mmCIF file of C-alpha atoms in Angstrom:
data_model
loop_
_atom_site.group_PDB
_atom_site.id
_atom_site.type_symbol
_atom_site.label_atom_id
_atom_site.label_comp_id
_atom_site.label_asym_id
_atom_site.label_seq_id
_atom_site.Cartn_x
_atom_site.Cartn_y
_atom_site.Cartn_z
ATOM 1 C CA UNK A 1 -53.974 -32.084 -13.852
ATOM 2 C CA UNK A 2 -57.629 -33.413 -13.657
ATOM 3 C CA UNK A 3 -59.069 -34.861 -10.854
ATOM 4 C CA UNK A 4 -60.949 -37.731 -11.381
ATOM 5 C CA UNK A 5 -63.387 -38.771 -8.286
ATOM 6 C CA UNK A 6 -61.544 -41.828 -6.941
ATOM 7 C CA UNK A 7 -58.609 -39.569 -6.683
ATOM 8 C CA UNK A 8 -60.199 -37.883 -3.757
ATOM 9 C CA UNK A 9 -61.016 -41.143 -2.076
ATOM 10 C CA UNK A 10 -58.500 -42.391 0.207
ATOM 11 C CA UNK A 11 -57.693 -46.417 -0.378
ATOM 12 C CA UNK A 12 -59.815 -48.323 1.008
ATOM 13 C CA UNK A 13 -57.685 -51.415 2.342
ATOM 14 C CA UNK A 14 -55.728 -49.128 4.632
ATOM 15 C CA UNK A 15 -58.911 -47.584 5.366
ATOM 16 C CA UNK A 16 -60.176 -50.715 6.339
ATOM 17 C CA UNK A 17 -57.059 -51.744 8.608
ATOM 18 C CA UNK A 18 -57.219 -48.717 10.295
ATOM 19 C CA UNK A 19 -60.743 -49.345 11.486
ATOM 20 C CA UNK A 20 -60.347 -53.020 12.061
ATOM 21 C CA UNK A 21 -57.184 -51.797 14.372
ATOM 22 C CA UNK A 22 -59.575 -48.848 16.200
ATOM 23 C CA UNK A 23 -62.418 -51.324 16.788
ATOM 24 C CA UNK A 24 -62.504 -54.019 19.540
ATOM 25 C CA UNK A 25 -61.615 -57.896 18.597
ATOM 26 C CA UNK A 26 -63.969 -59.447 16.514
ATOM 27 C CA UNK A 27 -66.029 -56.761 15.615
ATOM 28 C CA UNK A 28 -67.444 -56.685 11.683
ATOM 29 C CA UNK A 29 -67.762 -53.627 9.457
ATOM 30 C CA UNK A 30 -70.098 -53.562 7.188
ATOM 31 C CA UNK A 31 -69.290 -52.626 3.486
ATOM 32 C CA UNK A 32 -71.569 -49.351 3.162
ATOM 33 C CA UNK A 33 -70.076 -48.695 6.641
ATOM 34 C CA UNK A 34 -66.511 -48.584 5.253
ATOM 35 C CA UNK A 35 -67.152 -46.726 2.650
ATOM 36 C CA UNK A 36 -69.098 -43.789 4.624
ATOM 37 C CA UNK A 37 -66.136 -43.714 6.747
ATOM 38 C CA UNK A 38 -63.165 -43.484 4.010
ATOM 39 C CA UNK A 39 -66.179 -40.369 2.788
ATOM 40 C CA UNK A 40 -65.976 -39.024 6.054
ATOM 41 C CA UNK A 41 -62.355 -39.014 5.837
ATOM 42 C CA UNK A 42 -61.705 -37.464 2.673
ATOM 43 C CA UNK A 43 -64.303 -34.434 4.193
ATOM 44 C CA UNK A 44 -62.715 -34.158 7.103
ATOM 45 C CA UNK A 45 -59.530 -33.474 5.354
ATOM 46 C CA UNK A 46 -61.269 -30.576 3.361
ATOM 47 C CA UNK A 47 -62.628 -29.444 6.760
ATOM 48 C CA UNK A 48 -59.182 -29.240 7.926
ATOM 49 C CA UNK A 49 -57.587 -27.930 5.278
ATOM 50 C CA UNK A 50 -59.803 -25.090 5.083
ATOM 51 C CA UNK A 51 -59.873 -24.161 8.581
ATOM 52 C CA UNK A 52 -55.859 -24.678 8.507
ATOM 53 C CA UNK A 53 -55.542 -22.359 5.698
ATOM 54 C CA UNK A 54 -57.842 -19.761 7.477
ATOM 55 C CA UNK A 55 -55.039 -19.607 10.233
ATOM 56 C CA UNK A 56 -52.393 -19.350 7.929
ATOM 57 C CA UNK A 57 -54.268 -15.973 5.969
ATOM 58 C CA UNK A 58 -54.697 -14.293 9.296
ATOM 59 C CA UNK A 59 -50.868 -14.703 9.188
ATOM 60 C CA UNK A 60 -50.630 -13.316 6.033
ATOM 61 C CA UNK A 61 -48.857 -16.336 5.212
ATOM 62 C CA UNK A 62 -49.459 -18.566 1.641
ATOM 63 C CA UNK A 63 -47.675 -21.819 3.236
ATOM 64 C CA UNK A 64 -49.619 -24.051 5.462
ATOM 65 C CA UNK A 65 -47.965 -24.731 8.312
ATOM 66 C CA UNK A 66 -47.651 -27.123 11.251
ATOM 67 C CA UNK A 67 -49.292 -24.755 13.257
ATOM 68 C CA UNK A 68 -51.983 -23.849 11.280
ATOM 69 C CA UNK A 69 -53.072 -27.351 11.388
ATOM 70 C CA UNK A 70 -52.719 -28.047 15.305
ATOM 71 C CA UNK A 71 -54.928 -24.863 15.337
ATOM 72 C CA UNK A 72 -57.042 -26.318 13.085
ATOM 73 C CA UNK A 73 -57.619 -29.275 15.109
ATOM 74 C CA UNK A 74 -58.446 -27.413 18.339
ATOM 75 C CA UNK A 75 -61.221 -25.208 16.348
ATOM 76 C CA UNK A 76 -62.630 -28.300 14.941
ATOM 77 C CA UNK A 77 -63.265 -29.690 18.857
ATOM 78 C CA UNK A 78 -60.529 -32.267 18.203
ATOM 79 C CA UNK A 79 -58.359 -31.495 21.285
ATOM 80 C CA UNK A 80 -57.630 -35.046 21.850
ATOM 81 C CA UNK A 81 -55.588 -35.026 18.667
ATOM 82 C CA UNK A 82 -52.905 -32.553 19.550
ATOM 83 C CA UNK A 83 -50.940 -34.800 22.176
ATOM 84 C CA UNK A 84 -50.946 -37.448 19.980
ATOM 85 C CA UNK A 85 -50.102 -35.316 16.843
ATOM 86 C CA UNK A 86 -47.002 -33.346 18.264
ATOM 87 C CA UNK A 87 -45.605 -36.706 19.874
ATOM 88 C CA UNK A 88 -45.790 -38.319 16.310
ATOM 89 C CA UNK A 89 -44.701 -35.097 14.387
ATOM 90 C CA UNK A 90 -41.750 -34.959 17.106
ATOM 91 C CA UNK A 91 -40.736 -38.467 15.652
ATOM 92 C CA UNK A 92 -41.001 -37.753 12.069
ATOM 93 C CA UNK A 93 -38.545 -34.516 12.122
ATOM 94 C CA UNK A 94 -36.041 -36.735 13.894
ATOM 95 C CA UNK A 95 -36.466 -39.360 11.202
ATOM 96 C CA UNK A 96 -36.598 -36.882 8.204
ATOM 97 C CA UNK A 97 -33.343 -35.467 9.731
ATOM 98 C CA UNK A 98 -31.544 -38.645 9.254
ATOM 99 C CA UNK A 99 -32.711 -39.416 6.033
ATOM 100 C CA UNK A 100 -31.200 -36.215 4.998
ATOM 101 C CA UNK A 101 -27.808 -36.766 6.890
ATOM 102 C CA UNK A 102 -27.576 -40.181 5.680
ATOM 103 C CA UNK A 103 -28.124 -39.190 1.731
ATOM 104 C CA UNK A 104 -25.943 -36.164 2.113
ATOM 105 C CA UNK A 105 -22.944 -38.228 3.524
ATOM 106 C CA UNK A 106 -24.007 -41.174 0.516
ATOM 107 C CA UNK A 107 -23.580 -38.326 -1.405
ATOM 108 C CA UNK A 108 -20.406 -36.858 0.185
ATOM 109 C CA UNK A 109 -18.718 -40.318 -0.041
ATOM 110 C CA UNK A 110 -19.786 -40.667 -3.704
ATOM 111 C CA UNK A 111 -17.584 -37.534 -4.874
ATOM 112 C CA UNK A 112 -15.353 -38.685 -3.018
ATOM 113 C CA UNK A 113 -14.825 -41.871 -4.482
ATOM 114 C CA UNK A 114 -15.459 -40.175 -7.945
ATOM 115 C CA UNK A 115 -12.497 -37.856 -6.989
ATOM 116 C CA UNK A 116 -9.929 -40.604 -6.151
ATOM 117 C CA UNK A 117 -11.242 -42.774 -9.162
ATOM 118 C CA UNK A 118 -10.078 -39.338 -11.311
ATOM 119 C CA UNK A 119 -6.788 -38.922 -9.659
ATOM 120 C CA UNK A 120 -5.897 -42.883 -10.344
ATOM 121 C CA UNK A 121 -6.773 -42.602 -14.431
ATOM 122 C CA UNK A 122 -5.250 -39.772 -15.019
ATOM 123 C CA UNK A 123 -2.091 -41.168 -13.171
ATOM 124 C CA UNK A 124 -2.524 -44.503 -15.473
ATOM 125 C CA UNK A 125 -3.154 -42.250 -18.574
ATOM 126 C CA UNK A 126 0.314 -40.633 -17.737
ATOM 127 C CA UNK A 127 2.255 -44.011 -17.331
ATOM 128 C CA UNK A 128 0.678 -45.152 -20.818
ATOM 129 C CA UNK A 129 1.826 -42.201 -22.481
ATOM 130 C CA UNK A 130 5.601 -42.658 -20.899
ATOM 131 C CA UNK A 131 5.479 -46.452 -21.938
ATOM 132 C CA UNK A 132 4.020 -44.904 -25.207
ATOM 133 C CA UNK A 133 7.359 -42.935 -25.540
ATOM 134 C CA UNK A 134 9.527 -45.583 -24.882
ATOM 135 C CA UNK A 135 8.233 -48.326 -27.313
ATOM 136 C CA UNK A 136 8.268 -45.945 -30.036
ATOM 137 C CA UNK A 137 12.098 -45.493 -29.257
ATOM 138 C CA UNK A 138 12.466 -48.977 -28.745
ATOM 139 C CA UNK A 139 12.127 -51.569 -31.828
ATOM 140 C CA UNK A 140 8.765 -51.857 -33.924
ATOM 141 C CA UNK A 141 8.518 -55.544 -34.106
ATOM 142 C CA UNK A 142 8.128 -55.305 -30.240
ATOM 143 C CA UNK A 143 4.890 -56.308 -28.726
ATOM 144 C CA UNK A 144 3.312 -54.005 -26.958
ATOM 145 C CA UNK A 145 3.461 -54.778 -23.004
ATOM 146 C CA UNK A 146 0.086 -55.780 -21.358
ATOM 147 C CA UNK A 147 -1.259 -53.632 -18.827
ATOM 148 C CA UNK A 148 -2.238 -55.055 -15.310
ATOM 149 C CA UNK A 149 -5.800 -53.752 -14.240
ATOM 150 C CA UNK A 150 -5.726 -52.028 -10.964
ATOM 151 C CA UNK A 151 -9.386 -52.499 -10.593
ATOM 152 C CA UNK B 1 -39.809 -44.997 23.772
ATOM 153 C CA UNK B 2 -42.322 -47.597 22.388
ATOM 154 C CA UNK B 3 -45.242 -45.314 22.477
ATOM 155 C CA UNK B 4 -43.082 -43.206 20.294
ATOM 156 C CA UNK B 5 -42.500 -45.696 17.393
ATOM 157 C CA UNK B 6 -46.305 -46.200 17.454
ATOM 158 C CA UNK B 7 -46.959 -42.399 17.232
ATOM 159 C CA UNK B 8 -44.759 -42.336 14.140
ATOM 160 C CA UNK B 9 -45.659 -44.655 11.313
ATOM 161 C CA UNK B 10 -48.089 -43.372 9.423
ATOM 162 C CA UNK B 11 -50.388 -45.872 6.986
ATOM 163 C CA UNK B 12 -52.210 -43.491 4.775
ATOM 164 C CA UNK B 13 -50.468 -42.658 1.574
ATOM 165 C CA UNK B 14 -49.110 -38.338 2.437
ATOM 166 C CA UNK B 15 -49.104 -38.224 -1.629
ATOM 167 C CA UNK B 16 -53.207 -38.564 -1.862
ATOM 168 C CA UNK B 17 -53.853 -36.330 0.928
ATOM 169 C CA UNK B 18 -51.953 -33.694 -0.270
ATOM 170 C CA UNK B 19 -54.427 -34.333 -3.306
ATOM 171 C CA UNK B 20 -56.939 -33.915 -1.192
ATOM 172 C CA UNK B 21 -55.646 -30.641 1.038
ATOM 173 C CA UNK B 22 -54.862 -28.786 -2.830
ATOM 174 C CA UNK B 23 -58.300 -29.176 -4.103
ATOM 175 C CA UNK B 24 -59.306 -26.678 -1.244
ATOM 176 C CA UNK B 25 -59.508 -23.686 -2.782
ATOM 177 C CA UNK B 26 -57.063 -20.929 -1.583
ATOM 178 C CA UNK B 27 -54.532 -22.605 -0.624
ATOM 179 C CA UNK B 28 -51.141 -22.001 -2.675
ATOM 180 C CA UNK B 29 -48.671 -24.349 -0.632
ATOM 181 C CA UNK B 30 -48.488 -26.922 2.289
ATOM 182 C CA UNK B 31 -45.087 -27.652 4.159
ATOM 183 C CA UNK B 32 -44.150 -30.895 4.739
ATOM 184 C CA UNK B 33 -45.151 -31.071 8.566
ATOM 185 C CA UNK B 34 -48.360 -29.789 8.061
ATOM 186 C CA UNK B 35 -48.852 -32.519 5.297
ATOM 187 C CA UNK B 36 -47.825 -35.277 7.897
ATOM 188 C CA UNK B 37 -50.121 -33.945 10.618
ATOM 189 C CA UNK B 38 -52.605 -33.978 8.065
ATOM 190 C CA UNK B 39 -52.461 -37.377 7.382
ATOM 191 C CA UNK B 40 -51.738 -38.638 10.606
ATOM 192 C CA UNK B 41 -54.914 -36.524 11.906
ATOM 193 C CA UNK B 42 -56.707 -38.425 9.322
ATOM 194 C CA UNK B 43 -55.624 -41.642 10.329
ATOM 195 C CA UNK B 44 -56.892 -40.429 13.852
ATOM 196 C CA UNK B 45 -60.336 -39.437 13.217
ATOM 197 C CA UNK B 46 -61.502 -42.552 11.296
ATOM 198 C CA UNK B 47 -60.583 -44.780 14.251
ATOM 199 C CA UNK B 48 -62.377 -41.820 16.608
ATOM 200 C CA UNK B 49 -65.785 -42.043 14.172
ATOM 201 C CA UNK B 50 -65.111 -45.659 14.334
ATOM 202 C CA UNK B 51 -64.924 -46.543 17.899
ATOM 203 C CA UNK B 52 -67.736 -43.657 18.843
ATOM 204 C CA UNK B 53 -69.909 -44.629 16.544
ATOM 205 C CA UNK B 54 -69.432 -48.643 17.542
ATOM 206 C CA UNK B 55 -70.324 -47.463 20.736
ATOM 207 C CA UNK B 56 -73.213 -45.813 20.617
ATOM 208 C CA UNK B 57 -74.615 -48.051 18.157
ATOM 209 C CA UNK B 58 -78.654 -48.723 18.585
ATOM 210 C CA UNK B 59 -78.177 -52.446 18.579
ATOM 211 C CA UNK B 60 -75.795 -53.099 21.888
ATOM 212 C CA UNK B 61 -76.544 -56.721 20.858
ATOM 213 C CA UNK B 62 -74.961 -56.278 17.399
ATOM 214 C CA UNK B 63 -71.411 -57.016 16.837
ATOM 215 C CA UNK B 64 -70.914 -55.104 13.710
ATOM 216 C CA UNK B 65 -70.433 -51.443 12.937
ATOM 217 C CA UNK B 66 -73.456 -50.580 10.756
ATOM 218 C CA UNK B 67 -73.745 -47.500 8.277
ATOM 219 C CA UNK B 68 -77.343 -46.378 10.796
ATOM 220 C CA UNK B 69 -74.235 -46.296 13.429
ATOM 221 C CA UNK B 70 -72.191 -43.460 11.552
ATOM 222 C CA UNK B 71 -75.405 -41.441 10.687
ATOM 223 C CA UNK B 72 -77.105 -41.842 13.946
ATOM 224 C CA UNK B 73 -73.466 -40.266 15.567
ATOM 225 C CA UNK B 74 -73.452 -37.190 12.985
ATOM 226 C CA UNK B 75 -76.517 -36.572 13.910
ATOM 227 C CA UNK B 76 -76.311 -36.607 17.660
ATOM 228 C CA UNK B 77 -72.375 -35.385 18.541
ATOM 229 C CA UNK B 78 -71.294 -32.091 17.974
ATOM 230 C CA UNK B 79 -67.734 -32.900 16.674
ATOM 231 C CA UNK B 80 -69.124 -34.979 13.802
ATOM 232 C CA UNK B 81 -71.914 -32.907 13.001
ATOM 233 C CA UNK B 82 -70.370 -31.652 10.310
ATOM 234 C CA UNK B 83 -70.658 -34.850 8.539
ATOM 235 C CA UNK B 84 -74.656 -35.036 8.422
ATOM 236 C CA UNK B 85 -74.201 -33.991 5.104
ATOM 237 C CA UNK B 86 -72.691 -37.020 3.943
ATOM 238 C CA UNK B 87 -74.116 -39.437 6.716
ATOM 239 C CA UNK B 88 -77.580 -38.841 6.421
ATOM 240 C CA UNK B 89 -80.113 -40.971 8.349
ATOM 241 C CA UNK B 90 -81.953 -43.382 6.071
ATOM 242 C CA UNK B 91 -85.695 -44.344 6.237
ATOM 243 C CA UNK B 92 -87.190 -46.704 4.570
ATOM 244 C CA UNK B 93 -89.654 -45.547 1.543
ATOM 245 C CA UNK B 94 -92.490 -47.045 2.394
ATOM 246 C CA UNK B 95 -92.018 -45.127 5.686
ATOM 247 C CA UNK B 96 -91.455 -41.734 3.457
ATOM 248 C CA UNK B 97 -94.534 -42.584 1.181
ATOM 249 C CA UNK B 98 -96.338 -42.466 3.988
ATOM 250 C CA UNK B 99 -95.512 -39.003 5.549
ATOM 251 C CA UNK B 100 -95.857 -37.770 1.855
ATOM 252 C CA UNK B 101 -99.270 -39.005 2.126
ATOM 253 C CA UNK B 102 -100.062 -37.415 5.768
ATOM 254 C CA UNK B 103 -98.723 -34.162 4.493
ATOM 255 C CA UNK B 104 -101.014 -34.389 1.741
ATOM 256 C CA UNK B 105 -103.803 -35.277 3.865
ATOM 257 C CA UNK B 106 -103.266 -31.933 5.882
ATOM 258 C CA UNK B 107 -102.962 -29.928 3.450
ATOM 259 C CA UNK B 108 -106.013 -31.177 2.107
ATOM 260 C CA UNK B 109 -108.065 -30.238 5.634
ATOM 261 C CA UNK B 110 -107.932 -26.841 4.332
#
């Protein structure tokens, strides 16, 4: 896949909110300034990255890890980070463990309904075929009874 | 906690920093946590450069976070040093023109 520039830009309006949030009330941004900044971002997450992935090689490990990036933050003199980091990564596995209990039991509950759904048809399909049986016994001219819908 | 809830949302799309983190050459595979601390780092360091830079700006008068601002922070912090490459200091050409022509002037003492 090719990377065009503006791929490795980060967008600019949350950019922009993010600075407008850091900044005290009131205070403008220029537009050059904005962009420097969302530059400075997008570097600094090559920085990272690469000082991350350092970490994990001394492992002897090809998957980037949590770790490797905490680590990475300390080398780069961002202590001030790391509090804030582990409290939000703390959050996030709590919330990516729901999602995945809530989708598994959505998912649980679906064959579950599918089952019950396959258990009622083929019940109906054997009362047709009785009723089948006995209308063919019975006189031609007969019309054929309606079925009532369960559903 | 409400701290907490703060701490968590994230605003920066994970998808375009993972972009981002794979360009880097070397690296094969990123797990999912270290993409989110990624990001959320991220999200952290632009308000940092922000707010530092706001407050060291050269013109306490000023109430707006100038591009001079970034470039005069790369330039003096260590932490952001690494952006001088990207931040450089600007001067005005008139102002370059004229160490050209001082440098030409020495040279021409000789």
């Amino acid at each position: 896949m090719a990377e065009r520039p503006e791929d490795l830009n980060l967008p600019n309006a949350v950019i922009t909110r993010i600075i407008k949030e850091a900044l005290p009330d009131g205070v403008n941004v220029s537009k050059e300034a904005r962009r420097a900044i969302s530059q400075a971002a997008s570097v600094f997450v090559l920085y990272a990255t690469s000082c991350a992935n350092n970490f994990a090689m001394k492992a002897k490990r090809k998957t980037l890890n949590a770790g490797d990036v905490l680590a990475a933050m300390e080398e780069m003199e961002f202590e001030r980070f790391l509090e804030p980091l582990r409290d939000a990564l703390e959050v996030y596995k709590k919330d990516q463990r729901g999602r995945k209990e809530v989708s598994e039991q959505k998912r649980r509950d679906k064959e579950r309904k599918a089952d019950s759904e396959n258990d009622k048809s083929r019940e109906e399909e054997e009362e047709e075929e009785e009723e089948e049986q006995q209308r063919m016994e019975e006189e031609p001219e007969e019309e054929a009874e309606e079925e009532e819908d369960d559903n | 906690s409400e701290n907490k809830t703060e701490a968590k949302a994230i605003s920066l799309p994970i998808s375009r920093v993972r972009l981002i983190m794979k360009s880097s050459p070397d690296v094969s595979s990123i797990n999912q946590d270290a993409l989110f601390l990624t990001t959320k780092a991220t999200e952290l360091f632009v308000q940092h450069l922000a707010l530092t830079s706001f407050n060291n700006r050269s013109q306490t008068e000023a109430n707006t976070l100038n591009y001079s601002d970034l470039a005069k922070t790369a330039e003096e912090s260590d932490t952001f040093h690494f952006l001088t490459d990207i931040l450089p200091k600007k001067i005005l050409a008139q102002d370059y023109l004229k160490s050209l022509e001082q440098m030409q002037d020495e040279d021409s003492d000789f």
